[in-house]
Amino acid sequence: MVRAAQAITDAAQVSAKAVAETAAEKAAKTAARKETQTATEPVIATQQKLDEQFSALEKTQQALEQSFAELRQQQEALQAQQKSLQDMQNALEERQAEVEEQTPESRFYQRAAKLVEKGASVEDLMKDCEIPRNEAELLISLHRRD
């Protein structure tokens, strides 16, 4: 009987020891969970802030892409306008060439008109433009009245 009582006592001690170890393990696990939770809260908050910043950056990127698309459209419009202006310039150059290719007589009179504007005399006009005196006098009187 003593042995049975000793066996029961030993079993009770082992059982109490096991219960104490289990309770200690639970307490350690609970403490570890609390510690992990305390350590992860700032990480989660930082992750949320990063997610918000990333979302804001995505919106900014979309706005920039839209701006670039608008700039491309404006550039294309400017290129079309530049081509139109170049075409107009070419047409004007052709027209100028046509004017310059007028008859020799009209070129003499144009040259004479420029000389009169610069203050040329009748003799200068007759000599430089090869026109008769009466025409040179007429040109001077016409252009000096303007």
PDB file of C-alpha atoms in Angstrom, residues 4-143:
ATOM      1  CA  ALA A   4       0.617   2.293  -4.176  1.00  0.00           C
ATOM      2  CA  ALA A   5       0.427   5.526  -2.237  1.00  0.00           C
ATOM      3  CA  GLN A   6       3.941   6.365  -3.364  1.00  0.00           C
ATOM      4  CA  ALA A   7       2.984   5.567  -6.931  1.00  0.00           C
ATOM      5  CA  ILE A   8      -0.071   7.787  -6.669  1.00  0.00           C
ATOM      6  CA  THR A   9       2.007  10.577  -5.153  1.00  0.00           C
ATOM      7  CA  ASP A  10       4.606  10.186  -7.887  1.00  0.00           C
ATOM      8  CA  ALA A  11       1.880  10.171 -10.524  1.00  0.00           C
ATOM      9  CA  ALA A  12       0.303  13.268  -8.970  1.00  0.00           C
ATOM     10  CA  GLN A  13       3.671  15.034  -8.954  1.00  0.00           C
ATOM     11  CA  VAL A  14       4.287  14.085 -12.571  1.00  0.00           C
ATOM     12  CA  SER A  15       0.788  15.226 -13.461  1.00  0.00           C
ATOM     13  CA  ALA A  16       1.215  18.492 -11.542  1.00  0.00           C
ATOM     14  CA  LYS A  17       4.568  19.009 -13.190  1.00  0.00           C
ATOM     15  CA  ALA A  18       3.011  18.379 -16.624  1.00  0.00           C
ATOM     16  CA  VAL A  19       0.137  20.772 -15.825  1.00  0.00           C
ATOM     17  CA  ALA A  20       2.646  23.410 -14.682  1.00  0.00           C
ATOM     18  CA  GLU A  21       4.744  22.944 -17.837  1.00  0.00           C
ATOM     19  CA  THR A  22       1.618  23.176 -19.997  1.00  0.00           C
ATOM     20  CA  ALA A  23       0.545  26.330 -18.198  1.00  0.00           C
ATOM     21  CA  ALA A  24       4.042  27.781 -18.578  1.00  0.00           C
ATOM     22  CA  GLU A  25       4.052  26.929 -22.294  1.00  0.00           C
ATOM     23  CA  LYS A  26       0.634  28.585 -22.722  1.00  0.00           C
ATOM     24  CA  ALA A  27       1.832  31.661 -20.861  1.00  0.00           C
ATOM     25  CA  ALA A  28       4.995  31.769 -23.001  1.00  0.00           C
ATOM     26  CA  LYS A  29       2.962  31.377 -26.193  1.00  0.00           C
ATOM     27  CA  THR A  30       0.553  34.127 -25.096  1.00  0.00           C
ATOM     28  CA  ALA A  31       3.471  36.414 -24.250  1.00  0.00           C
ATOM     29  CA  ALA A  32       5.099  35.599 -27.597  1.00  0.00           C
ATOM     30  CA  ARG A  33       1.841  36.364 -29.420  1.00  0.00           C
ATOM     31  CA  LYS A  34       1.522  39.694 -27.620  1.00  0.00           C
ATOM     32  CA  GLU A  35       5.144  40.490 -28.364  1.00  0.00           C
ATOM     33  CA  THR A  36       4.703  39.539 -32.030  1.00  0.00           C
ATOM     34  CA  GLN A  37       1.519  41.589 -32.242  1.00  0.00           C
ATOM     35  CA  THR A  38       3.247  44.566 -30.639  1.00  0.00           C
ATOM     36  CA  ALA A  39       6.163  44.209 -33.048  1.00  0.00           C
ATOM     37  CA  THR A  40       3.965  43.799 -36.143  1.00  0.00           C
ATOM     38  CA  GLU A  41       1.605  46.737 -35.485  1.00  0.00           C
ATOM     39  CA  PRO A  42       4.181  49.338 -36.639  1.00  0.00           C
ATOM     40  CA  VAL A  43       5.014  47.172 -39.641  1.00  0.00           C
ATOM     41  CA  ILE A  44       1.336  46.966 -40.576  1.00  0.00           C
ATOM     42  CA  ALA A  45       0.939  50.730 -40.113  1.00  0.00           C
ATOM     43  CA  THR A  46       4.015  51.337 -42.276  1.00  0.00           C
ATOM     44  CA  GLN A  47       2.647  48.955 -44.912  1.00  0.00           C
ATOM     45  CA  GLN A  48      -0.644  50.871 -44.953  1.00  0.00           C
ATOM     46  CA  LYS A  49       1.209  54.180 -45.371  1.00  0.00           C
ATOM     47  CA  LEU A  50       3.267  52.694 -48.185  1.00  0.00           C
ATOM     48  CA  ASP A  51       0.102  51.412 -49.866  1.00  0.00           C
ATOM     49  CA  GLU A  52      -1.429  54.908 -49.650  1.00  0.00           C
ATOM     50  CA  GLN A  53       1.738  56.491 -51.060  1.00  0.00           C
ATOM     51  CA  PHE A  54       1.844  53.935 -53.858  1.00  0.00           C
ATOM     52  CA  SER A  55      -1.773  54.695 -54.698  1.00  0.00           C
ATOM     53  CA  ALA A  56      -1.004  58.420 -54.784  1.00  0.00           C
ATOM     54  CA  LEU A  57       2.001  57.763 -57.039  1.00  0.00           C
ATOM     55  CA  GLU A  58      -0.143  55.712 -59.397  1.00  0.00           C
ATOM     56  CA  LYS A  59      -2.614  58.618 -59.646  1.00  0.00           C
ATOM     57  CA  THR A  60       0.256  61.020 -60.294  1.00  0.00           C
ATOM     58  CA  GLN A  61       1.599  58.695 -62.972  1.00  0.00           C
ATOM     59  CA  GLN A  62      -1.814  58.565 -64.655  1.00  0.00           C
ATOM     60  CA  ALA A  63      -2.030  62.372 -64.588  1.00  0.00           C
ATOM     61  CA  LEU A  64       1.455  62.655 -66.098  1.00  0.00           C
ATOM     62  CA  GLU A  65       0.621  60.148 -68.820  1.00  0.00           C
ATOM     63  CA  GLN A  66      -2.489  62.174 -69.669  1.00  0.00           C
ATOM     64  CA  SER A  67      -0.401  65.369 -69.753  1.00  0.00           C
ATOM     65  CA  PHE A  68       2.128  63.715 -72.055  1.00  0.00           C
ATOM     66  CA  ALA A  69      -0.677  62.577 -74.353  1.00  0.00           C
ATOM     67  CA  GLU A  70      -2.001  66.150 -74.498  1.00  0.00           C
ATOM     68  CA  LEU A  71       1.507  67.446 -75.198  1.00  0.00           C
ATOM     69  CA  ARG A  72       1.903  64.936 -78.021  1.00  0.00           C
ATOM     70  CA  GLN A  73      -1.381  66.157 -79.531  1.00  0.00           C
ATOM     71  CA  GLN A  74      -0.238  69.763 -79.252  1.00  0.00           C
ATOM     72  CA  GLN A  75       3.081  68.857 -80.827  1.00  0.00           C
ATOM     73  CA  GLU A  76       1.304  67.183 -83.730  1.00  0.00           C
ATOM     74  CA  ALA A  77      -0.916  70.252 -84.168  1.00  0.00           C
ATOM     75  CA  LEU A  78       2.157  72.500 -84.145  1.00  0.00           C
ATOM     76  CA  GLN A  79       3.876  70.287 -86.694  1.00  0.00           C
ATOM     77  CA  ALA A  80       0.818  70.505 -88.949  1.00  0.00           C
ATOM     78  CA  GLN A  81       0.770  74.282 -88.515  1.00  0.00           C
ATOM     79  CA  GLN A  82       4.497  74.430 -89.258  1.00  0.00           C
ATOM     80  CA  LYS A  83       3.952  72.436 -92.461  1.00  0.00           C
ATOM     81  CA  SER A  84       1.146  74.791 -93.454  1.00  0.00           C
ATOM     82  CA  LEU A  85       3.388  77.794 -92.839  1.00  0.00           C
ATOM     83  CA  GLN A  86       6.187  76.161 -94.821  1.00  0.00           C
ATOM     84  CA  ASP A  87       3.761  75.579 -97.704  1.00  0.00           C
ATOM     85  CA  MET A  88       2.698  79.222 -97.527  1.00  0.00           C
ATOM     86  CA  GLN A  89       6.319  80.347 -97.513  1.00  0.00           C
ATOM     87  CA  ASN A  90       7.047  78.188-100.553  1.00  0.00           C
ATOM     88  CA  ALA A  91       4.044  79.695-102.364  1.00  0.00           C
ATOM     89  CA  LEU A  92       5.238  83.205-101.505  1.00  0.00           C
ATOM     90  CA  GLU A  93       8.733  82.397-102.731  1.00  0.00           C
ATOM     91  CA  GLU A  94       7.277  81.134-105.991  1.00  0.00           C
ATOM     92  CA  ARG A  95       5.196  84.309-106.312  1.00  0.00           C
ATOM     93  CA  GLN A  96       8.251  86.433-105.587  1.00  0.00           C
ATOM     94  CA  ALA A  97      10.177  84.584-108.285  1.00  0.00           C
ATOM     95  CA  GLU A  98       7.334  85.258-110.714  1.00  0.00           C
ATOM     96  CA  VAL A  99       7.412  88.942-109.873  1.00  0.00           C
ATOM     97  CA  GLU A 100      11.152  89.032-110.313  1.00  0.00           C
ATOM     98  CA  GLU A 101      10.787  87.388-113.730  1.00  0.00           C
ATOM     99  CA  GLN A 102       8.627  90.220-115.040  1.00  0.00           C
ATOM    100  CA  THR A 103       9.504  91.904-118.296  1.00  0.00           C
ATOM    101  CA  PRO A 104      12.811  93.729-118.418  1.00  0.00           C
ATOM    102  CA  GLU A 105      11.026  97.030-118.906  1.00  0.00           C
ATOM    103  CA  SER A 106       9.061  96.660-115.713  1.00  0.00           C
ATOM    104  CA  ARG A 107      12.233  95.693-113.861  1.00  0.00           C
ATOM    105  CA  PHE A 108      13.886  98.884-115.065  1.00  0.00           C
ATOM    106  CA  TYR A 109      10.977 100.916-113.741  1.00  0.00           C
ATOM    107  CA  GLN A 110      11.066  99.079-110.405  1.00  0.00           C
ATOM    108  CA  ARG A 111      14.769  99.727-110.150  1.00  0.00           C
ATOM    109  CA  ALA A 112      14.241 103.346-111.117  1.00  0.00           C
ATOM    110  CA  ALA A 113      11.579 103.736-108.420  1.00  0.00           C
ATOM    111  CA  LYS A 114      14.042 102.421-105.816  1.00  0.00           C
ATOM    112  CA  LEU A 115      16.715 104.800-107.025  1.00  0.00           C
ATOM    113  CA  VAL A 116      14.278 107.723-106.823  1.00  0.00           C
ATOM    114  CA  GLU A 117      13.460 106.756-103.241  1.00  0.00           C
ATOM    115  CA  LYS A 118      17.193 106.901-102.497  1.00  0.00           C
ATOM    116  CA  GLY A 119      17.397 110.386-104.025  1.00  0.00           C
ATOM    117  CA  ALA A 120      18.804 109.655-107.485  1.00  0.00           C
ATOM    118  CA  SER A 121      18.864 112.438-110.065  1.00  0.00           C
ATOM    119  CA  VAL A 122      17.392 112.427-113.584  1.00  0.00           C
ATOM    120  CA  GLU A 123      20.836 111.769-115.030  1.00  0.00           C
ATOM    121  CA  ASP A 124      21.409 108.855-112.642  1.00  0.00           C
ATOM    122  CA  LEU A 125      18.118 107.287-113.705  1.00  0.00           C
ATOM    123  CA  MET A 126      18.846 107.752-117.392  1.00  0.00           C
ATOM    124  CA  LYS A 127      22.275 106.188-117.031  1.00  0.00           C
ATOM    125  CA  ASP A 128      21.490 103.333-114.603  1.00  0.00           C
ATOM    126  CA  CYS A 129      18.082 102.324-115.971  1.00  0.00           C
ATOM    127  CA  GLU A 130      18.596 103.189-119.612  1.00  0.00           C
ATOM    128  CA  ILE A 131      15.393 105.199-119.872  1.00  0.00           C
ATOM    129  CA  PRO A 132      14.776 108.463-121.738  1.00  0.00           C
ATOM    130  CA  ARG A 133      14.960 111.831-119.944  1.00  0.00           C
ATOM    131  CA  ASN A 134      11.199 112.483-120.021  1.00  0.00           C
ATOM    132  CA  GLU A 135      10.475 109.088-118.408  1.00  0.00           C
ATOM    133  CA  ALA A 136      13.121 109.699-115.733  1.00  0.00           C
ATOM    134  CA  GLU A 137      11.604 113.112-114.976  1.00  0.00           C
ATOM    135  CA  LEU A 138       8.120 111.594-114.853  1.00  0.00           C
ATOM    136  CA  LEU A 139       9.252 108.879-112.426  1.00  0.00           C
ATOM    137  CA  ILE A 140      10.910 111.427-110.171  1.00  0.00           C
ATOM    138  CA  SER A 141       7.849 113.648-110.134  1.00  0.00           C
ATOM    139  CA  LEU A 142       5.523 110.694-109.464  1.00  0.00           C
ATOM    140  CA  HIS A 143       7.571 109.202-106.659  1.00  0.00           C
TER     141      HIS A 143
END
